[in-house]
PDB file of C-alpha atoms and ligand atoms in Angstrom:
ATOM      1  CA  MET N   1      -0.012   0.027  -0.004  1.00 49.00           C
ATOM      2  CA  SER N   2       1.649   3.290  -1.067  1.00 59.00           C
ATOM      3  CA  SER N   3       1.706   5.973   1.613  1.00 90.00           C
ATOM      4  CA  ILE N   4       1.554   8.751  -0.843  1.00 97.00           C
ATOM      5  CA  LEU N   5      -1.804   9.644  -2.391  1.00 98.00           C
ATOM      6  CA  LEU N   6      -2.026  12.526  -5.062  1.00 98.00           C
ATOM      7  CA  THR N   7      -5.384  14.002  -6.064  1.00 98.00           C
ATOM      8  CA  HIS N   8      -7.345  17.131  -6.925  1.00 96.00           C
ATOM      9  CA  GLY N   9     -10.766  18.455  -6.166  1.00 93.00           C
ATOM     10  CA  TYR N  10     -12.383  18.619  -9.617  1.00 97.00           C
ATOM     11  CA  PHE N  11     -15.611  16.610 -10.336  1.00 97.00           C
ATOM     12  CA  LEU N  12     -17.088  16.689 -13.722  1.00 96.00           C
ATOM     13  CA  CYS N  13     -20.505  15.886 -12.262  1.00 95.00           C
ATOM     14  CA  ASP N  14     -20.404  19.466 -10.529  1.00 94.00           C
ATOM     15  CA  ASP N  15     -19.569  21.164 -13.800  1.00 95.00           C
ATOM     16  CA  PRO N  16     -22.602  21.399 -16.087  1.00 95.00           C
ATOM     17  CA  LYS N  17     -20.648  23.703 -18.442  1.00 95.00           C
ATOM     18  CA  GLU N  18     -17.909  21.216 -18.947  1.00 95.00           C
ATOM     19  CA  GLN N  19     -20.368  18.447 -19.350  1.00 95.00           C
ATOM     20  CA  GLU N  20     -21.720  20.298 -22.409  1.00 95.00           C
ATOM     21  CA  ILE N  21     -18.239  20.869 -23.881  1.00 94.00           C
ATOM     22  CA  MET N  22     -16.951  17.535 -22.589  1.00 95.00           C
ATOM     23  CA  LYS N  23     -13.220  18.264 -23.049  1.00 93.00           C
ATOM     24  CA  PRO N  24     -12.100  17.307 -19.451  1.00 91.00           C
ATOM     25  CA  TYR N  25      -8.274  17.506 -19.007  1.00 90.00           C
ATOM     26  CA  ALA N  26      -5.709  15.235 -17.315  1.00 94.00           C
ATOM     27  CA  PRO N  27      -4.441  16.745 -13.946  1.00 96.00           C
ATOM     28  CA  LEU N  28      -0.879  17.555 -15.356  1.00 96.00           C
ATOM     29  CA  GLY N  29       0.384  19.005 -12.097  1.00 97.00           C
ATOM     30  CA  ILE N  30      -0.122  15.893  -9.937  1.00 98.00           C
ATOM     31  CA  LEU N  31       0.910  13.559 -12.805  1.00 98.00           C
ATOM     32  CA  TYR N  32       4.263  15.346 -13.118  1.00 98.00           C
ATOM     33  CA  ILE N  33       4.776  14.996  -9.366  1.00 98.00           C
ATOM     34  CA  SER N  34       3.761  11.313  -9.396  1.00 98.00           C
ATOM     35  CA  ALA N  35       6.346  10.509 -12.083  1.00 98.00           C
ATOM     36  CA  TYR N  36       9.089  12.488 -10.318  1.00 98.00           C
ATOM     37  CA  LEU N  37       8.432  10.635  -7.008  1.00 97.00           C
ATOM     38  CA  GLU N  38       8.353   7.236  -8.839  1.00 97.00           C
ATOM     39  CA  GLU N  39      11.645   8.126 -10.613  1.00 98.00           C
ATOM     40  CA  HIS N  40      13.088   8.654  -7.085  1.00 96.00           C
ATOM     41  CA  GLY N  41      11.751   5.346  -5.786  1.00 95.00           C
ATOM     42  CA  TYR N  42       8.599   6.630  -4.084  1.00 96.00           C
ATOM     43  CA  GLU N  43       5.543   4.543  -5.176  1.00 95.00           C
ATOM     44  CA  ASN N  44       2.514   6.558  -5.067  1.00 97.00           C
ATOM     45  CA  THR N  45      -1.248   6.565  -6.063  1.00 96.00           C
ATOM     46  CA  VAL N  46      -2.867   9.271  -8.266  1.00 97.00           C
ATOM     47  CA  PHE N  47      -6.670   9.499  -7.782  1.00 98.00           C
ATOM     48  CA  ASP N  48      -8.022  11.575 -10.741  1.00 97.00           C
ATOM     49  CA  SER N  49     -11.417  12.705  -9.289  1.00 97.00           C
ATOM     50  CA  THR N  50     -12.626  14.070 -12.694  1.00 97.00           C
ATOM     51  CA  PHE N  51     -15.139  11.202 -13.316  1.00 97.00           C
ATOM     52  CA  SER N  52     -15.716  10.390  -9.715  1.00 97.00           C
ATOM     53  CA  SER N  53     -17.469  12.067  -6.629  1.00 97.00           C
ATOM     54  CA  PHE N  54     -16.555  13.518  -3.336  1.00 97.00           C
ATOM     55  CA  GLU N  55     -17.876  10.381  -1.592  1.00 97.00           C
ATOM     56  CA  GLU N  56     -15.674   8.097  -3.814  1.00 98.00           C
ATOM     57  CA  LEU N  57     -12.669  10.291  -3.287  1.00 98.00           C
ATOM     58  CA  SER N  58     -13.008  10.397   0.598  1.00 98.00           C
ATOM     59  CA  ALA N  59     -13.581   6.645   0.548  1.00 98.00           C
ATOM     60  CA  GLU N  60     -10.354   6.187  -1.404  1.00 98.00           C
ATOM     61  CA  VAL N  61      -8.433   8.444   1.085  1.00 98.00           C
ATOM     62  CA  LEU N  62      -9.804   6.301   3.920  1.00 98.00           C
ATOM     63  CA  ARG N  63      -8.867   3.076   2.141  1.00 97.00           C
ATOM     64  CA  VAL N  64      -5.289   4.216   1.341  1.00 96.00           C
ATOM     65  CA  ALA N  65      -4.869   6.126   4.664  1.00 96.00           C
ATOM     66  CA  PRO N  66      -1.740   7.822   3.236  1.00 97.00           C
ATOM     67  CA  ARG N  67       1.095   9.249   5.253  1.00 95.00           C
ATOM     68  CA  VAL N  68       1.152  12.121   2.778  1.00 97.00           C
ATOM     69  CA  LEU N  69      -1.920  13.334   0.869  1.00 98.00           C
ATOM     70  CA  GLY N  70      -0.919  15.779  -1.936  1.00 98.00           C
ATOM     71  CA  ILE N  71      -3.857  17.911  -3.292  1.00 98.00           C
ATOM     72  CA  TYR N  72      -3.660  20.142  -6.453  1.00 98.00           C
ATOM     73  CA  THR N  73      -5.632  23.339  -5.681  1.00 98.00           C
ATOM     74  CA  ASN N  74      -6.971  26.029  -8.124  1.00 96.00           C
ATOM     75  CA  LEU N  75      -9.577  28.734  -7.679  1.00 96.00           C
ATOM     76  CA  MET N  76     -12.291  26.517  -9.185  1.00 94.00           C
ATOM     77  CA  THR N  77     -11.679  23.477  -6.947  1.00 96.00           C
ATOM     78  CA  LYS N  78     -10.543  25.215  -3.638  1.00 97.00           C
ATOM     79  CA  LEU N  79     -13.929  24.649  -1.931  1.00 96.00           C
ATOM     80  CA  ASN N  80     -13.741  20.880  -2.556  1.00 97.00           C
ATOM     81  CA  VAL N  81     -10.179  20.926  -1.307  1.00 98.00           C
ATOM     82  CA  LEU N  82     -11.353  22.601   1.999  1.00 98.00           C
ATOM     83  CA  ARG N  83     -13.992  19.925   2.262  1.00 98.00           C
ATOM     84  CA  LEU N  84     -11.479  17.230   1.818  1.00 98.00           C
ATOM     85  CA  ILE N  85      -9.139  18.942   4.486  1.00 98.00           C
ATOM     86  CA  ARG N  86     -12.158  18.940   6.816  1.00 98.00           C
ATOM     87  CA  TYR N  87     -12.842  15.310   6.250  1.00 98.00           C
ATOM     88  CA  VAL N  88      -9.266  14.127   6.808  1.00 98.00           C
ATOM     89  CA  LYS N  89      -8.866  16.228  10.000  1.00 98.00           C
ATOM     90  CA  SER N  90     -12.074  14.968  11.370  1.00 98.00           C
ATOM     91  CA  THR N  91     -11.482  11.223  10.588  1.00 98.00           C
ATOM     92  CA  PRO N  92      -9.469   9.458  13.495  1.00 98.00           C
ATOM     93  CA  GLU N  93      -8.154   6.755  11.187  1.00 97.00           C
ATOM     94  CA  LEU N  94      -6.490   9.438   9.238  1.00 97.00           C
ATOM     95  CA  LYS N  95      -4.824  11.198  12.090  1.00 95.00           C
ATOM     96  CA  ARG N  96      -1.283  10.421  10.712  1.00 93.00           C
ATOM     97  CA  THR N  97      -2.153  11.736   7.193  1.00 96.00           C
ATOM     98  CA  LYS N  98      -0.200  14.976   6.294  1.00 96.00           C
ATOM     99  CA  ILE N  99      -1.961  17.184   3.915  1.00 98.00           C
ATOM    100  CA  VAL N 100       0.223  18.964   1.437  1.00 98.00           C
ATOM    101  CA  LEU N 101      -1.389  21.477  -0.944  1.00 98.00           C
ATOM    102  CA  GLY N 102       0.138  22.677  -4.280  1.00 98.00           C
ATOM    103  CA  GLY N 103      -1.094  24.400  -7.451  1.00 97.00           C
ATOM    104  CA  PRO N 104      -1.868  27.972  -8.438  1.00 97.00           C
ATOM    105  CA  GLU N 105      -4.250  28.930  -5.833  1.00 97.00           C
ATOM    106  CA  VAL N 106      -2.186  28.031  -2.744  1.00 97.00           C
ATOM    107  CA  LYS N 107      -0.204  31.247  -2.649  1.00 96.00           C
ATOM    108  CA  ASN N 108      -3.357  33.333  -2.772  1.00 96.00           C
ATOM    109  CA  HIS N 109      -4.757  32.115   0.585  1.00 95.00           C
ATOM    110  CA  ALA N 110      -1.655  30.720   2.250  1.00 94.00           C
ATOM    111  CA  GLU N 111      -2.568  31.672   5.824  1.00 94.00           C
ATOM    112  CA  ASN N 112      -6.349  30.530   5.436  1.00 95.00           C
ATOM    113  CA  PHE N 113      -5.371  27.124   3.997  1.00 97.00           C
ATOM    114  CA  LEU N 114      -2.981  26.555   6.931  1.00 95.00           C
ATOM    115  CA  LYS N 115      -5.542  27.757   9.448  1.00 95.00           C
ATOM    116  CA  TYR N 116      -8.190  25.389   7.778  1.00 97.00           C
ATOM    117  CA  GLY N 117      -5.974  22.442   8.523  1.00 97.00           C
ATOM    118  CA  ALA N 118      -3.479  22.014   5.617  1.00 97.00           C
ATOM    119  CA  ASP N 119      -0.027  20.831   7.028  1.00 95.00           C
ATOM    120  CA  VAL N 120       2.273  22.196   4.236  1.00 95.00           C
ATOM    121  CA  LEU N 121       1.748  24.535   1.304  1.00 96.00           C
ATOM    122  CA  VAL N 122       4.099  24.197  -1.726  1.00 97.00           C
ATOM    123  CA  VAL N 123       4.315  27.329  -3.889  1.00 95.00           C
ATOM    124  CA  GLY N 124       5.513  26.863  -7.474  1.00 96.00           C
ATOM    125  CA  GLU N 125       6.815  23.815  -9.160  1.00 97.00           C
ATOM    126  CA  GLY N 126       6.538  20.932  -6.679  1.00 97.00           C
ATOM    127  CA  GLU N 127       8.601  18.005  -7.804  1.00 98.00           C
ATOM    128  CA  GLU N 128      11.724  18.558  -5.744  1.00 97.00           C
ATOM    129  CA  THR N 129       9.857  19.970  -2.719  1.00 96.00           C
ATOM    130  CA  MET N 130       7.382  17.084  -2.761  1.00 97.00           C
ATOM    131  CA  LEU N 131      10.376  14.634  -2.799  1.00 96.00           C
ATOM    132  CA  GLU N 132      11.891  16.360   0.206  1.00 94.00           C
ATOM    133  CA  LEU N 133       8.534  16.185   2.077  1.00 94.00           C
ATOM    134  CA  VAL N 134       7.780  12.433   1.405  1.00 95.00           C
ATOM    135  CA  THR N 135      11.309  11.697   2.411  1.00 91.00           C
ATOM    136  CA  PHE N 136      10.866  13.622   5.607  1.00 89.00           C
ATOM    137  CA  TYR N 137       7.427  12.105   6.415  1.00 90.00           C
ATOM    138  CA  SER N 138       7.987   8.486   5.375  1.00 83.00           C
ATOM    139  CA  ALA N 139      10.711   8.115   7.946  1.00 75.00           C
ATOM    140  CA  GLU N 140       8.394   6.235  10.401  1.00 55.00           C
ATOM    141  CA  ASN N 141       9.947   7.472  13.600  1.00 49.00           C
ATOM    142  CA  LYS N 142       9.589  11.153  12.723  1.00 49.00           C
ATOM    143  CA  ASP N 143       6.258  11.501  14.739  1.00 50.00           C
ATOM    144  CA  GLY N 144       6.530  14.263  17.344  1.00 49.00           C
ATOM    145  CA  ILE N 145       9.600  16.008  16.314  1.00 50.00           C
ATOM    146  CA  ASP N 146       9.459  19.686  15.707  1.00 56.00           C
ATOM    147  CA  GLU N 147       8.531  20.089  12.069  1.00 58.00           C
ATOM    148  CA  LYS N 148       9.358  23.848  12.343  1.00 55.00           C
ATOM    149  CA  LYS N 149      13.043  22.830  12.362  1.00 57.00           C
ATOM    150  CA  PHE N 150      12.498  21.338   8.870  1.00 56.00           C
ATOM    151  CA  PHE N 151      10.110  23.738   7.294  1.00 56.00           C
ATOM    152  CA  PRO N 152      10.769  27.437   6.684  1.00 55.00           C
ATOM    153  CA  VAL N 153       8.244  29.776   8.210  1.00 56.00           C
ATOM    154  CA  PHE N 154       7.303  32.448   5.687  1.00 51.00           C
ATOM    155  CA  GLN N 155       8.129  35.474   7.761  1.00 55.00           C
ATOM    156  CA  GLU N 156      11.648  33.988   8.253  1.00 61.00           C
ATOM    157  CA  LEU N 157      12.230  33.555   4.566  1.00 55.00           C
ATOM    158  CA  PRO N 158      14.826  35.927   2.935  1.00 60.00           C
ATOM    159  CA  PHE N 159      13.205  39.240   1.973  1.00 55.00           C
ATOM    160  CA  SER N 160      13.626  38.780  -1.729  1.00 56.00           C
ATOM    161  CA  ILE N 161      11.072  35.958  -1.662  1.00 52.00           C
ATOM    162  CA  GLN N 162       8.661  37.864   0.511  1.00 51.00           C
ATOM    163  CA  LYS N 163       8.906  40.767  -1.935  1.00 51.00           C
ATOM    164  CA  ILE N 164       7.562  38.606  -4.674  1.00 49.00           C
ATOM    165  CA  LYS N 165       4.619  37.660  -2.390  1.00 47.00           C
ATOM    166  CA  SER N 166       3.972  41.202  -1.297  1.00 48.00           C
ATOM    167  CA  LYS N 167       2.952  42.448  -4.767  1.00 47.00           C
ATOM    168  CA  GLN N 168       6.032  44.744  -5.127  1.00 47.00           C
ATOM    169  CA  VAL N 169       6.910  42.741  -8.159  1.00 47.00           C
ATOM    170  CA  ARG N 170       3.839  41.810 -10.200  1.00 47.00           C
ATOM    171  CA  PRO N 171       3.786  38.464 -12.096  1.00 48.00           C
ATOM    172  CA  GLU N 172       3.196  40.238 -15.432  1.00 54.00           C
ATOM    173  CA  HIS N 173       6.643  41.719 -15.015  1.00 48.00           C
ATOM    174  CA  TYR N 174       8.123  38.344 -15.806  1.00 44.00           C
TER     175      TYR N 174
HETATM  176  C1  B12 V   1      -2.725  24.472 -19.319  1.00 56.32           C
HETATM  177  C2  B12 V   1      -3.731  25.168 -18.511  1.00 56.32           C
HETATM  178  C3  B12 V   1      -5.064  24.765 -18.289  1.00 56.32           C
HETATM  179  C4  B12 V   1      -5.517  23.466 -19.089  1.00 56.32           C
HETATM  180  C5  B12 V   1      -5.424  22.192 -18.193  1.00 56.32           C
HETATM  181  C6  B12 V   1      -4.102  22.229 -17.340  1.00 56.32           C
HETATM  182  C7  B12 V   1      -3.887  20.774 -16.676  1.00 56.32           C
HETATM  183  N1  B12 V   1      -4.145  19.844 -17.418  1.00 56.32           N
HETATM  184  O1  B12 V   1      -3.579  20.727 -15.613  1.00 56.32           O
HETATM  185  C8  B12 V   1      -6.979  23.888 -19.228  1.00 56.32           C
HETATM  186  C9  B12 V   1      -7.206  24.546 -20.441  1.00 56.32           C
HETATM  187  C10 B12 V   1      -7.975  22.675 -19.113  1.00 56.32           C
HETATM  188  C11 B12 V   1      -7.091  24.895 -18.020  1.00 56.32           C
HETATM  189  C12 B12 V   1      -8.421  25.041 -17.439  1.00 56.32           C
HETATM  190  C13 B12 V   1      -8.642  26.074 -16.493  1.00 56.32           C
HETATM  191  N2  B12 V   1      -7.739  26.909 -15.946  1.00 56.32           N
HETATM  192 CO1  B12 V   1      -5.927  26.861 -16.435  1.00 56.32          CO
HETATM  193  N3  B12 V   1      -3.991  27.103 -16.902  1.00 56.32           N
HETATM  194  C14 B12 V   1      -3.234  26.273 -17.638  1.00 56.32           C
HETATM  195  C15 B12 V   1      -1.818  26.972 -17.646  1.00 56.32           C
HETATM  196  C16 B12 V   1      -1.616  27.786 -18.884  1.00 56.32           C
HETATM  197  C17 B12 V   1      -0.685  25.909 -17.572  1.00 56.32           C
HETATM  198  C18 B12 V   1      -0.888  24.978 -16.364  1.00 56.32           C
HETATM  199  C19 B12 V   1      -0.078  23.623 -16.585  1.00 56.32           C
HETATM  200  O2  B12 V   1      -0.587  22.677 -17.267  1.00 56.32           O
HETATM  201  N4  B12 V   1       1.140  23.610 -16.109  1.00 56.32           N
HETATM  202  C20 B12 V   1       1.900  22.419 -16.190  1.00 56.32           C
HETATM  203  C21 B12 V   1       1.749  21.457 -15.027  1.00 56.32           C
HETATM  204  C22 B12 V   1       2.811  20.422 -14.927  1.00 56.32           C
HETATM  205  O3  B12 V   1       2.079  22.380 -13.878  1.00 56.32           O
HETATM  206  P1  B12 V   1       1.063  22.714 -12.751  1.00 56.32           P
HETATM  207  O4  B12 V   1      -0.223  22.361 -12.984  1.00 56.32           O
HETATM  208  O5  B12 V   1       1.289  24.207 -12.394  1.00 56.32           O
HETATM  209  O6  B12 V   1       1.678  21.834 -11.528  1.00 56.32           O
HETATM  210  C23 B12 V   1       2.918  22.197 -10.987  1.00 56.32           C
HETATM  211  C24 B12 V   1       2.763  23.150  -9.725  1.00 56.32           C
HETATM  212  O7  B12 V   1       1.589  23.860  -9.657  1.00 56.32           O
HETATM  213  C25 B12 V   1       2.884  22.103  -8.552  1.00 56.32           C
HETATM  214  N5  B12 V   1       1.672  21.474  -8.155  1.00 56.32           N
HETATM  215  C26 B12 V   1       0.547  21.217  -8.831  1.00 56.32           C
HETATM  216  N6  B12 V   1      -0.111  20.411  -8.045  1.00 56.32           N
HETATM  217  C27 B12 V   1       0.498  20.084  -6.943  1.00 56.32           C
HETATM  218  C28 B12 V   1       0.183  19.269  -5.885  1.00 56.32           C
HETATM  219  C29 B12 V   1       1.035  19.176  -4.850  1.00 56.32           C
HETATM  220  C30 B12 V   1       0.717  18.226  -3.571  1.00 56.32           C
HETATM  221  C31 B12 V   1       2.252  19.824  -4.876  1.00 56.32           C
HETATM  222  C32 B12 V   1       3.203  19.642  -3.638  1.00 56.32           C
HETATM  223  C33 B12 V   1       2.696  20.633  -5.978  1.00 56.32           C
HETATM  224  C34 B12 V   1       1.767  20.660  -6.968  1.00 56.32           C
HETATM  225  O8  B12 V   1       3.902  21.171  -9.133  1.00 56.32           O
HETATM  226  C35 B12 V   1       3.467  20.906 -10.403  1.00 56.32           C
HETATM  227  C36 B12 V   1       4.649  20.340 -11.236  1.00 56.32           C
HETATM  228  O9  B12 V   1       5.757  21.288 -11.162  1.00 56.32           O
HETATM  229  C37 B12 V   1      -1.926  27.827 -16.349  1.00 56.32           C
HETATM  230  C38 B12 V   1      -0.996  29.086 -16.212  1.00 56.32           C
HETATM  231  C39 B12 V   1       0.472  28.640 -15.782  1.00 56.32           C
HETATM  232  N7  B12 V   1       1.243  29.167 -16.416  1.00 56.32           N
HETATM  233  O10 B12 V   1       0.567  27.910 -14.855  1.00 56.32           O
HETATM  234  C40 B12 V   1      -3.377  28.076 -16.244  1.00 56.32           C
HETATM  235  C41 B12 V   1      -4.098  28.306 -14.837  1.00 56.32           C
HETATM  236  C42 B12 V   1      -3.671  27.167 -13.830  1.00 56.32           C
HETATM  237  N8  B12 V   1      -5.420  28.122 -15.231  1.00 56.32           N
HETATM  238  C43 B12 V   1      -6.193  28.851 -14.535  1.00 56.32           C
HETATM  239  C44 B12 V   1      -7.673  28.808 -14.462  1.00 56.32           C
HETATM  240  C45 B12 V   1      -8.425  29.910 -13.633  1.00 56.32           C
HETATM  241  C46 B12 V   1      -8.379  27.886 -15.122  1.00 56.32           C
HETATM  242  C47 B12 V   1      -9.842  27.595 -15.214  1.00 56.32           C
HETATM  243  C48 B12 V   1     -10.655  27.792 -13.894  1.00 56.32           C
HETATM  244  C49 B12 V   1     -10.477  28.651 -16.276  1.00 56.32           C
HETATM  245  C50 B12 V   1     -12.010  28.525 -16.464  1.00 56.32           C
HETATM  246  N9  B12 V   1     -12.674  29.462 -15.912  1.00 56.32           N
HETATM  247  O11 B12 V   1     -12.488  27.534 -16.902  1.00 56.32           O
HETATM  248  C51 B12 V   1      -9.982  26.225 -15.736  1.00 56.32           C
HETATM  249  C52 B12 V   1     -10.062  25.264 -14.624  1.00 56.32           C
HETATM  250  C53 B12 V   1     -10.634  24.077 -14.898  1.00 56.32           C
HETATM  251  C54 B12 V   1     -10.688  23.171 -13.706  1.00 56.32           C
HETATM  252  N10 B12 V   1     -11.668  22.287 -13.814  1.00 56.32           N
HETATM  253  O12 B12 V   1     -10.026  23.128 -12.727  1.00 56.32           O
HETATM  254  C55 B12 V   1      -5.483  29.934 -13.587  1.00 56.32           C
HETATM  255  C56 B12 V   1      -5.567  29.263 -12.138  1.00 56.32           C
HETATM  256  C57 B12 V   1      -5.651  30.513 -11.131  1.00 56.32           C
HETATM  257  C58 B12 V   1      -5.768  30.027  -9.657  1.00 56.32           C
HETATM  258  N11 B12 V   1      -5.431  30.871  -8.770  1.00 56.32           N
HETATM  259  O13 B12 V   1      -6.343  28.963  -9.422  1.00 56.32           O
HETATM  260  C59 B12 V   1      -4.030  29.795 -14.314  1.00 56.32           C
HETATM  261  C60 B12 V   1      -2.889  29.982 -13.236  1.00 56.32           C
HETATM  262  C61 B12 V   1      -4.059  30.918 -15.375  1.00 56.32           C
HETATM  263  C62 B12 V   1      -4.111  32.316 -14.727  1.00 56.32           C
HETATM  264  N12 B12 V   1      -3.131  32.830 -14.597  1.00 56.32           N
HETATM  265  O14 B12 V   1      -5.149  32.708 -14.361  1.00 56.32           O
HETATM  266  N13 B12 V   1      -6.026  25.418 -17.694  1.00 56.32           N
END
């Protein structure tokens, strides 16, 4: 049983517009992460929720009971992502599951996602960061050590990174 599950919060059944167009897309972001982890020896499961439902997704999370649950988050799917966070954090069987969020919407509501229960947020391309995270979390006896020693806290990051976040440098300048 792999202890890494990657998913996203998009359900075609909730999207009548897309049902008309019927050009659903493959979740490229988590597929890239999945391939990179496999390349580095970490077996993982990708649950593409597009043709599924929230009930089936939460049942799969419970079945796998992953050590790390990685979720792609964009502005269209964030409410489903919040619902999934709430489900994991309120299910005793999943108390060891660490929730890692990635994707374009994470940086826009960083504090709120953490307050809501996400354990780690990854901003930008996530392959290498996710490999570091699963390496850290998959070492069984890591329970209880101070994660803050491992994860940088935003306010302690070098100023240049903060500047990007504080709108002094707007994305369109790139
Ligand atoms: C191609 C594209 C699409 C494609 C599909 C992309 C796909 N298959 O994933 C299509 C055309 C279908 C699409 C649709 C939409 N898109 Co679009 N899209 C893009 C675009 C141009 C490139 C994204 C991409 O494929 N990147 C390549 C993959 C490999 O990278 P990635 O997905 O970013 O994933 C990397 C990181 O984000 C991170 N990561 C991702 N997931 C995870 C998970 C974890 C756990 C971790 C640790 C890291 C991580 O690591 C990944 C690998 O490096 C981006 C703009 C951009 N430059 O990013 C806009 C963009 C993502 N889209 C956007 C939007 C708004 C939409 C729509 C909502 C538009 C609409 N109104 O219909 C829909 C959403 C549909 C839905 N159901 O979710 C916005 C998202 C804004 C936001 N804050 O959420 C963007 C940023 C454009 C913009 N600037 O506004 N999109």
